[in-house]
CSV table of C-alpha atoms in Angstrom, one decimal:
chain,number,residue,atom,x,y,z
A,1,MET,CA,-0.2,0.0,0.0
A,2,SER,CA,1.3,3.3,-1.4
A,3,THR,CA,1.7,6.2,1.8
A,4,HIS,CA,1.5,8.9,-1.1
A,5,SER,CA,-2.1,10.5,-1.4
A,6,LYS,CA,-3.3,11.7,-4.5
A,7,ILE,CA,-3.5,15.4,-4.7
A,8,ASP,CA,-5.5,17.3,-7.1
A,9,LEU,CA,-3.4,20.0,-8.9
A,10,SER,CA,-6.4,21.4,-10.7
A,11,THR,CA,-7.3,24.1,-8.2
A,12,LEU,CA,-3.7,25.2,-8.5
A,13,GLY,CA,-4.4,26.2,-12.0
A,14,TRP,CA,-7.5,28.3,-10.8
A,15,VAL,CA,-5.5,29.8,-7.9
A,16,LYS,CA,-2.6,30.8,-10.2
A,17,THR,CA,-4.8,32.2,-12.6
A,18,GLU,CA,-6.7,34.5,-10.0
A,19,ILE,CA,-3.1,35.5,-8.4
A,20,ASP,CA,-1.7,36.5,-12.0
A,21,GLU,CA,-4.8,38.6,-12.3
A,22,THR,CA,-4.5,40.3,-8.9
A,23,LEU,CA,-0.5,40.9,-9.8
A,24,LYS,CA,-1.7,42.5,-13.0
A,25,GLN,CA,-4.4,44.8,-11.5
A,26,ALA,CA,-1.6,46.2,-9.0
A,27,ARG,CA,0.8,46.6,-12.0
A,28,LEU,CA,-1.8,49.0,-13.8
A,29,ALA,CA,-2.3,51.0,-10.8
A,30,LEU,CA,1.0,51.6,-10.1
A,31,GLU,CA,1.8,52.3,-13.4
A,32,SER,CA,-1.2,54.8,-13.6
A,33,PHE,CA,0.3,56.3,-10.0
A,34,VAL,CA,3.5,56.9,-12.0
A,35,GLU,CA,2.1,58.9,-14.8
A,36,ASN,CA,0.1,60.8,-12.0
A,37,PRO,CA,1.6,60.9,-9.0
A,38,THR,CA,-0.8,63.4,-7.4
A,39,ASP,CA,-3.5,60.8,-7.7
A,40,LYS,CA,-2.8,58.8,-4.5
A,41,THR,CA,-6.0,56.6,-4.7
A,42,ARG,CA,-3.9,54.5,-7.5
A,43,LEU,CA,-1.4,53.7,-5.1
A,44,ARG,CA,-3.8,52.8,-2.8
A,45,PHE,CA,-5.3,50.6,-5.0
A,46,CYS,CA,-1.9,49.4,-5.9
A,47,GLY,CA,-1.8,48.4,-2.2
A,48,LYS,CA,-5.0,46.8,-1.9
A,49,HIS,CA,-4.4,44.4,-4.5
A,50,LEU,CA,-1.2,43.3,-3.4
A,51,HIS,CA,-2.9,42.9,0.3
A,52,GLN,CA,-5.1,40.1,-1.2
């Protein structure tokens, strides 16, 4: 009898997709802040995305 249990890797694909999208949104918010540094809401959006 094997002591290794089967691991369902299908959920990892879903998680990776979500992480990639979150990082993309954070990057876009940061780029927007760089273009207009007086708009602090963009920097807050970046932080909120990274916090997720």
